[in-house]
Amino acid sequence: MRQQSEQPDRSLPIWALLILVMVLVGMAMPIQSRVNTALAAEIGSATLAATISFLTGLLVMIVVTTTTSTGRRAVRRVRPALRSGQVRWWYLLAGCVGAYFVLTQTLTVGFIGVAVFSVAVITGQTVGGLLWDRIGLGPAGRKMISPFRVLGAILTLVAVAWTVSPHLTAAGRGVDWLILVLLPAAAGFLNSGQQALNGRQAAAYGPVPTTLINFLTGSTVLLAVWGIQAVATGIGPALSPVWWHYLGGPLGIVFIGAGAVLVAKVGVLVTAMGMIAGQLVGSLVLEVVVPTAGSIVAFATVAGTGLTLVAVVLASLPDIRRSRAQP
């Protein structure tokens, strides 16, 4: 792993564009969650819905890879990257984290609520982003834990807690379920590591094979879990007649593919924080435009979402200043 990150010379408009892209990519996650939730309600199985989501994403990536010359060339670079050691074999297991994330969501949301789940995941993502950047797991190399980065991470956690505070107050759950919070926190922590490994793969052979491999490994894990569940409970396959219920996979492609590219450019922490801001912005837009039962849009919801954007800029300042100072 590289010991020091190389910061390209980027102008302020380029940094602004990168932050905007991170936010837009992050917005895909709450939309995907809404789609998968609707699919699960339609077919009566959250595990099967997650499996279908991964399989549709895998199908799209297979089509993209096999029908485009760019995709075929990129896939041919995978084996040389593995042989040379540029990509370790265990990097290819990053997609299993996505499967774990979905399964954790299925197991815990009903007990701890969506708001607490979100706080736990984002806490894990933020802590993981700091750690993975510090040890240099991502392709951008090691990044020092500067006061700006720590302050930005803390501000992100405060902003998220403020954003979801109306939901937390409304939940009113007891303390006996708090241990379940560790599962989504671990999912968030591992998710930031997944982005780092995806970034290394994308640097070696591009985002197309990286995304394809993620969906392949994730689909394998979920198929195995659903198969065991189907044998144990007798759940049969089912399909939804609603076309948009199958958009979860394509939305995941955006999240995984773009995230792999962004990690290489700005590091794990800033990418995670930018996507967190996008998740909150996307959730806010959904609650305003397409509200569901229990949707709450209060001052804290809007102000906390805005504060996450400030946190992203704050955490990015060291890299922005460093790149601007280069001749």
Short mmCIF file of C-alpha atoms in Angstrom, two decimals:
data_model
loop_
_atom_site.label_atom_id
_atom_site.label_comp_id
_atom_site.label_asym_id
_atom_site.label_seq_id
_atom_site.Cartn_x
_atom_site.Cartn_y
_atom_site.Cartn_z
CA MET A 1 0.00 0.00 0.00
CA ARG A 2 1.18 3.50 -0.72
CA GLN A 3 2.45 5.36 2.31
CA GLN A 4 1.42 8.82 1.21
CA SER A 5 -1.44 9.98 -0.96
CA GLU A 6 -0.76 11.94 -4.10
CA GLN A 7 -2.93 15.01 -4.34
CA PRO A 8 -3.56 16.25 -7.87
CA ASP A 9 -3.85 19.94 -8.55
CA ARG A 10 -7.58 20.62 -8.59
CA SER A 11 -9.29 23.98 -8.82
CA LEU A 12 -12.12 24.96 -6.49
CA PRO A 13 -14.74 24.34 -9.21
CA ILE A 14 -13.40 20.79 -9.61
CA TRP A 15 -13.69 20.20 -5.86
CA ALA A 16 -17.21 21.64 -5.91
CA LEU A 17 -18.08 19.28 -8.77
CA LEU A 18 -16.65 16.27 -6.88
CA ILE A 19 -18.69 17.11 -3.79
CA LEU A 20 -21.81 17.52 -5.93
CA VAL A 21 -21.20 14.12 -7.54
CA MET A 22 -20.75 12.51 -4.10
CA VAL A 23 -24.06 13.97 -2.94
CA LEU A 24 -25.88 12.87 -6.11
CA VAL A 25 -24.46 9.34 -5.83
CA GLY A 26 -25.43 9.18 -2.16
CA MET A 27 -29.00 10.09 -3.07
CA ALA A 28 -29.28 6.75 -4.87
CA MET A 29 -29.16 4.84 -1.57
CA PRO A 30 -32.45 6.04 0.02
CA ILE A 31 -34.20 5.67 -3.33
CA GLN A 32 -32.88 2.13 -3.59
CA SER A 33 -34.03 1.44 -0.03
CA ARG A 34 -37.53 2.73 -0.85
CA VAL A 35 -37.66 0.53 -3.99
CA ASN A 36 -36.44 -2.59 -2.20
CA THR A 37 -38.83 -2.01 0.70
CA ALA A 38 -41.75 -1.77 -1.72
CA LEU A 39 -40.61 -4.95 -3.47
CA ALA A 40 -40.31 -6.78 -0.14
CA ALA A 41 -43.84 -5.72 0.83
CA GLU A 42 -45.17 -6.88 -2.54
CA ILE A 43 -43.60 -10.35 -2.50
CA GLY A 44 -43.62 -10.88 1.26
CA SER A 45 -39.90 -11.55 1.76
CA ALA A 46 -37.19 -9.01 2.52
CA THR A 47 -34.45 -11.56 1.88
CA LEU A 48 -35.85 -12.48 -1.52
CA ALA A 49 -36.27 -8.78 -2.36
CA ALA A 50 -32.62 -8.14 -1.56
CA THR A 51 -31.62 -11.16 -3.66
CA ILE A 52 -33.71 -9.97 -6.61
CA SER A 53 -32.17 -6.51 -6.30
CA PHE A 54 -28.65 -7.93 -6.48
CA LEU A 55 -29.53 -10.29 -9.32
CA THR A 56 -31.02 -7.49 -11.45
CA GLY A 57 -27.88 -5.45 -10.87
CA LEU A 58 -25.75 -8.45 -11.81
CA LEU A 59 -27.79 -8.99 -14.99
CA VAL A 60 -27.33 -5.36 -16.04
CA MET A 61 -23.58 -5.54 -15.40
CA ILE A 62 -23.26 -8.77 -17.39
CA VAL A 63 -25.00 -7.11 -20.34
CA VAL A 64 -22.83 -3.99 -20.06
CA THR A 65 -19.65 -6.04 -19.77
CA THR A 66 -20.34 -8.44 -22.63
CA THR A 67 -21.86 -6.03 -25.14
CA THR A 68 -19.39 -3.15 -24.93
CA SER A 69 -15.78 -3.19 -26.07
CA THR A 70 -14.80 -1.06 -23.06
CA GLY A 71 -16.31 -3.60 -20.68
CA ARG A 72 -14.65 -6.57 -22.37
CA ARG A 73 -11.24 -4.86 -22.36
CA ALA A 74 -11.61 -3.95 -18.70
CA VAL A 75 -12.52 -7.51 -17.68
CA ARG A 76 -9.40 -8.81 -19.45
CA ARG A 77 -7.31 -6.70 -17.07
CA VAL A 78 -8.62 -8.51 -13.97
CA ARG A 79 -6.45 -11.63 -14.22
CA PRO A 80 -3.16 -9.74 -14.82
CA ALA A 81 -3.95 -7.48 -11.86
CA LEU A 82 -4.44 -10.52 -9.65
CA ARG A 83 -1.29 -12.25 -10.91
CA SER A 84 0.87 -9.16 -10.36
CA GLY A 85 -0.44 -8.64 -6.83
CA GLN A 86 -1.84 -5.20 -7.64
CA VAL A 87 -5.20 -6.62 -6.54
CA ARG A 88 -5.28 -9.22 -3.76
CA TRP A 89 -7.76 -12.06 -4.14
CA TRP A 90 -9.64 -11.03 -1.01
CA TYR A 91 -10.41 -7.61 -2.54
CA LEU A 92 -12.90 -9.53 -4.70
CA LEU A 93 -14.96 -10.37 -1.62
CA ALA A 94 -15.92 -6.72 -1.08
CA GLY A 95 -19.38 -7.40 -2.52
CA CYS A 96 -20.12 -9.68 0.45
CA VAL A 97 -20.26 -6.54 2.59
CA GLY A 98 -23.17 -5.28 0.50
CA ALA A 99 -25.00 -8.55 1.13
CA TYR A 100 -24.30 -8.26 4.87
CA PHE A 101 -25.57 -4.67 4.84
CA VAL A 102 -28.88 -5.69 3.27
CA LEU A 103 -29.32 -8.65 5.60
CA THR A 104 -28.55 -6.47 8.63
CA GLN A 105 -31.14 -3.98 7.48
CA THR A 106 -33.67 -6.80 7.18
CA LEU A 107 -32.90 -8.17 10.64
CA THR A 108 -32.69 -4.98 12.69
CA VAL A 109 -34.88 -2.22 11.23
CA GLY A 110 -38.05 -3.81 12.60
CA PHE A 111 -36.61 -3.72 16.12
CA ILE A 112 -34.58 -0.51 16.32
CA GLY A 113 -36.32 1.61 13.66
CA VAL A 114 -35.05 3.29 10.51
CA ALA A 115 -33.72 6.38 12.33
CA VAL A 116 -31.54 4.47 14.79
CA PHE A 117 -30.42 2.16 11.98
CA SER A 118 -29.31 5.20 9.95
CA VAL A 119 -27.40 6.72 12.87
CA ALA A 120 -25.64 3.41 13.56
CA VAL A 121 -24.66 2.88 9.93
CA ILE A 122 -23.41 6.43 9.44
CA THR A 123 -21.42 6.27 12.69
CA GLY A 124 -19.74 3.12 11.41
CA GLN A 125 -19.09 4.69 8.01
CA THR A 126 -17.52 7.79 9.56
CA VAL A 127 -15.28 5.91 12.00
CA GLY A 128 -14.36 3.44 9.27
CA GLY A 129 -13.56 6.25 6.86
CA LEU A 130 -11.08 7.75 9.33
CA LEU A 131 -9.43 4.40 10.05
CA TRP A 132 -9.21 3.08 6.48
CA ASP A 133 -7.79 6.41 5.29
CA ARG A 134 -5.23 6.40 8.11
CA ILE A 135 -3.93 2.89 7.32
CA GLY A 136 -4.08 3.52 3.56
CA LEU A 137 -6.55 0.79 2.60
CA GLY A 138 -7.93 2.87 -0.27
CA PRO A 139 -6.11 3.71 -3.52
CA ALA A 140 -5.53 7.32 -2.44
CA GLY A 141 -3.00 6.09 0.12
CA ARG A 142 -2.59 7.12 3.74
CA LYS A 143 -4.21 10.33 4.89
CA MET A 144 -3.26 11.93 8.19
CA ILE A 145 -6.01 12.38 10.78
CA SER A 146 -5.95 16.17 10.76
CA PRO A 147 -8.09 18.37 13.03
CA PHE A 148 -10.24 19.35 10.02
CA ARG A 149 -10.96 15.72 9.19
CA VAL A 150 -11.79 14.82 12.80
CA LEU A 151 -13.94 17.91 13.20
CA GLY A 152 -15.72 17.15 9.94
CA ALA A 153 -16.39 13.57 11.08
CA ILE A 154 -17.74 14.74 14.45
CA LEU A 155 -19.87 17.38 12.75
CA THR A 156 -21.29 14.69 10.47
CA LEU A 157 -22.37 12.58 13.44
CA VAL A 158 -23.93 15.60 15.17
CA ALA A 159 -25.72 16.60 11.97
CA VAL A 160 -27.09 13.10 11.41
CA ALA A 161 -28.30 12.81 15.00
CA TRP A 162 -29.97 16.22 14.68
CA THR A 163 -31.56 15.28 11.35
CA VAL A 164 -33.18 12.11 12.68
CA SER A 165 -33.94 13.44 16.18
CA PRO A 166 -37.68 13.83 15.43
CA HIS A 167 -37.80 10.15 14.51
CA LEU A 168 -35.80 9.13 17.59
CA THR A 169 -38.15 11.01 19.87
CA ALA A 170 -41.15 9.43 18.20
CA ALA A 171 -39.74 5.90 18.42
CA GLY A 172 -39.76 5.66 22.22
CA ARG A 173 -38.11 2.24 22.37
CA GLY A 174 -36.46 0.72 25.45
CA VAL A 175 -32.78 0.07 26.08
CA ASP A 176 -32.99 -3.72 25.78
CA TRP A 177 -32.71 -3.53 21.97
CA LEU A 178 -29.62 -1.29 21.92
CA ILE A 179 -27.25 -4.23 21.39
CA LEU A 180 -28.82 -4.67 17.94
CA VAL A 181 -27.37 -1.28 17.00
CA LEU A 182 -23.94 -2.93 16.83
CA LEU A 183 -24.97 -4.89 13.72
CA PRO A 184 -25.71 -1.86 11.48
CA ALA A 185 -22.77 0.01 13.00
CA ALA A 186 -20.53 -2.86 11.90
CA ALA A 187 -22.23 -2.79 8.48
CA GLY A 188 -21.39 0.90 8.09
CA PHE A 189 -17.82 0.34 9.25
CA LEU A 190 -17.36 -2.49 6.75
CA ASN A 191 -19.13 -0.49 4.03
CA SER A 192 -16.44 2.18 4.11
CA GLY A 193 -13.85 -0.60 3.85
CA GLN A 194 -15.77 -2.02 0.90
CA GLN A 195 -15.51 1.34 -0.83
CA ALA A 196 -11.77 1.39 -0.19
CA LEU A 197 -11.27 -2.07 -1.72
CA ASN A 198 -13.53 -1.19 -4.62
CA GLY A 199 -11.41 1.89 -5.19
CA ARG A 200 -8.27 -0.26 -5.40
CA GLN A 201 -9.96 -2.57 -7.89
CA ALA A 202 -11.21 0.36 -9.97
CA ALA A 203 -7.69 1.81 -10.05
CA ALA A 204 -6.39 -1.51 -11.40
CA TYR A 205 -8.98 -2.42 -14.02
CA GLY A 206 -11.78 0.15 -13.94
CA PRO A 207 -15.21 0.50 -12.31
CA VAL A 208 -17.05 -1.88 -14.68
CA PRO A 209 -15.33 -5.13 -13.59
CA THR A 210 -15.30 -3.87 -10.00
CA THR A 211 -19.06 -3.40 -9.99
CA LEU A 212 -19.63 -6.70 -11.79
CA ILE A 213 -17.56 -8.60 -9.21
CA ASN A 214 -19.36 -6.86 -6.35
CA PHE A 215 -22.75 -7.93 -7.65
CA LEU A 216 -21.49 -11.44 -8.37
CA THR A 217 -20.18 -12.07 -4.86
CA GLY A 218 -23.10 -10.32 -3.18
CA SER A 219 -25.63 -12.26 -5.24
CA THR A 220 -23.90 -15.53 -4.36
CA VAL A 221 -24.14 -14.81 -0.63
CA LEU A 222 -27.77 -13.70 -0.78
CA LEU A 223 -28.80 -16.64 -2.96
CA ALA A 224 -27.27 -19.00 -0.41
CA VAL A 225 -29.05 -17.27 2.49
CA TRP A 226 -32.39 -17.15 0.69
CA GLY A 227 -32.00 -20.78 -0.39
CA ILE A 228 -31.49 -21.89 3.20
CA GLN A 229 -34.47 -19.80 4.28
CA ALA A 230 -36.62 -21.20 1.50
CA VAL A 231 -35.79 -24.77 2.48
CA ALA A 232 -36.47 -24.07 6.15
CA THR A 233 -39.72 -22.10 5.74
CA GLY A 234 -41.01 -23.27 2.38
CA ILE A 235 -40.91 -19.79 0.82
CA GLY A 236 -41.35 -20.06 -2.93
CA PRO A 237 -40.13 -17.64 -5.61
CA ALA A 238 -42.35 -14.67 -6.39
CA LEU A 239 -42.23 -11.70 -8.74
CA SER A 240 -43.81 -8.25 -8.63
CA PRO A 241 -45.82 -6.93 -11.58
CA VAL A 242 -44.63 -3.36 -10.85
CA TRP A 243 -41.72 -2.46 -13.15
CA TRP A 244 -40.00 0.07 -10.86
CA HIS A 245 -39.69 -2.53 -8.12
CA TYR A 246 -36.69 -3.83 -10.09
CA LEU A 247 -34.71 -0.58 -10.12
CA GLY A 248 -32.89 -1.40 -6.88
CA GLY A 249 -30.09 -3.20 -8.72
CA PRO A 250 -29.39 -0.43 -11.26
CA LEU A 251 -29.38 2.14 -8.44
CA GLY A 252 -26.85 -0.02 -6.63
CA ILE A 253 -24.67 0.03 -9.74
CA VAL A 254 -24.52 3.82 -9.51
CA PHE A 255 -23.62 3.69 -5.83
CA ILE A 256 -20.91 1.02 -6.15
CA GLY A 257 -19.37 2.08 -9.46
CA ALA A 258 -19.22 5.81 -8.80
CA GLY A 259 -18.14 5.24 -5.21
CA ALA A 260 -15.15 3.19 -6.37
CA VAL A 261 -14.02 6.04 -8.62
CA LEU A 262 -14.58 8.74 -5.99
CA VAL A 263 -12.58 6.89 -3.32
CA ALA A 264 -9.55 6.99 -5.58
CA LYS A 265 -9.92 10.75 -6.01
CA VAL A 266 -10.78 12.06 -2.53
CA GLY A 267 -10.21 9.19 -0.10
CA VAL A 268 -12.52 6.97 1.94
CA LEU A 269 -13.62 9.44 4.61
CA VAL A 270 -14.59 12.33 2.33
CA THR A 271 -16.35 9.93 -0.05
CA ALA A 272 -18.30 8.39 2.82
CA MET A 273 -19.24 11.81 4.21
CA GLY A 274 -20.27 13.13 0.80
CA MET A 275 -22.48 10.11 0.25
CA ILE A 276 -23.91 10.46 3.77
CA ALA A 277 -24.92 14.01 2.88
CA GLY A 278 -26.48 12.66 -0.30
CA GLN A 279 -28.37 10.00 1.66
CA LEU A 280 -29.88 12.66 3.92
CA VAL A 281 -30.70 14.96 1.00
CA GLY A 282 -32.31 12.07 -0.87
CA SER A 283 -34.29 11.01 2.19
CA LEU A 284 -35.49 14.57 2.72
CA VAL A 285 -36.60 14.88 -0.91
CA LEU A 286 -38.45 11.56 -0.71
CA GLU A 287 -40.21 12.54 2.51
CA VAL A 288 -41.35 15.80 0.93
CA VAL A 289 -42.25 14.54 -2.55
CA VAL A 290 -43.33 10.95 -1.85
CA PRO A 291 -44.07 10.76 1.89
CA THR A 292 -44.80 7.47 3.61
CA ALA A 293 -46.50 6.63 6.87
CA GLY A 294 -44.46 8.07 9.73
CA SER A 295 -42.60 10.62 7.59
CA ILE A 296 -41.50 13.63 9.64
CA VAL A 297 -40.07 16.80 8.09
CA ALA A 298 -39.14 19.25 10.85
CA PHE A 299 -36.65 22.10 11.17
CA ALA A 300 -34.07 19.65 12.53
CA THR A 301 -34.51 17.47 9.45
CA VAL A 302 -33.68 20.30 7.07
CA ALA A 303 -31.01 22.01 9.18
CA GLY A 304 -29.22 18.77 10.01
CA THR A 305 -29.12 17.81 6.35
CA GLY A 306 -27.59 21.18 5.49
CA LEU A 307 -25.03 20.75 8.27
CA THR A 308 -23.76 17.53 6.72
CA LEU A 309 -22.85 19.47 3.57
CA VAL A 310 -20.83 21.88 5.71
CA ALA A 311 -19.11 18.89 7.34
CA VAL A 312 -18.09 17.48 3.95
CA VAL A 313 -16.52 20.78 2.90
CA LEU A 314 -14.76 21.05 6.28
CA ALA A 315 -13.26 17.56 6.04
CA SER A 316 -12.16 18.29 2.46
CA LEU A 317 -10.32 21.53 3.35
CA PRO A 318 -6.89 19.94 4.01
CA ASP A 319 -6.90 18.24 0.60
CA ILE A 320 -8.27 21.34 -1.11
CA ARG A 321 -5.60 23.56 0.46
CA ARG A 322 -2.84 21.03 -0.32
CA SER A 323 -3.80 20.68 -3.96
CA ARG A 324 -4.17 24.43 -4.37
CA ALA A 325 -0.71 25.00 -2.83
CA GLN A 326 1.00 22.71 -5.34
CA PRO A 327 2.78 24.48 -8.23
#
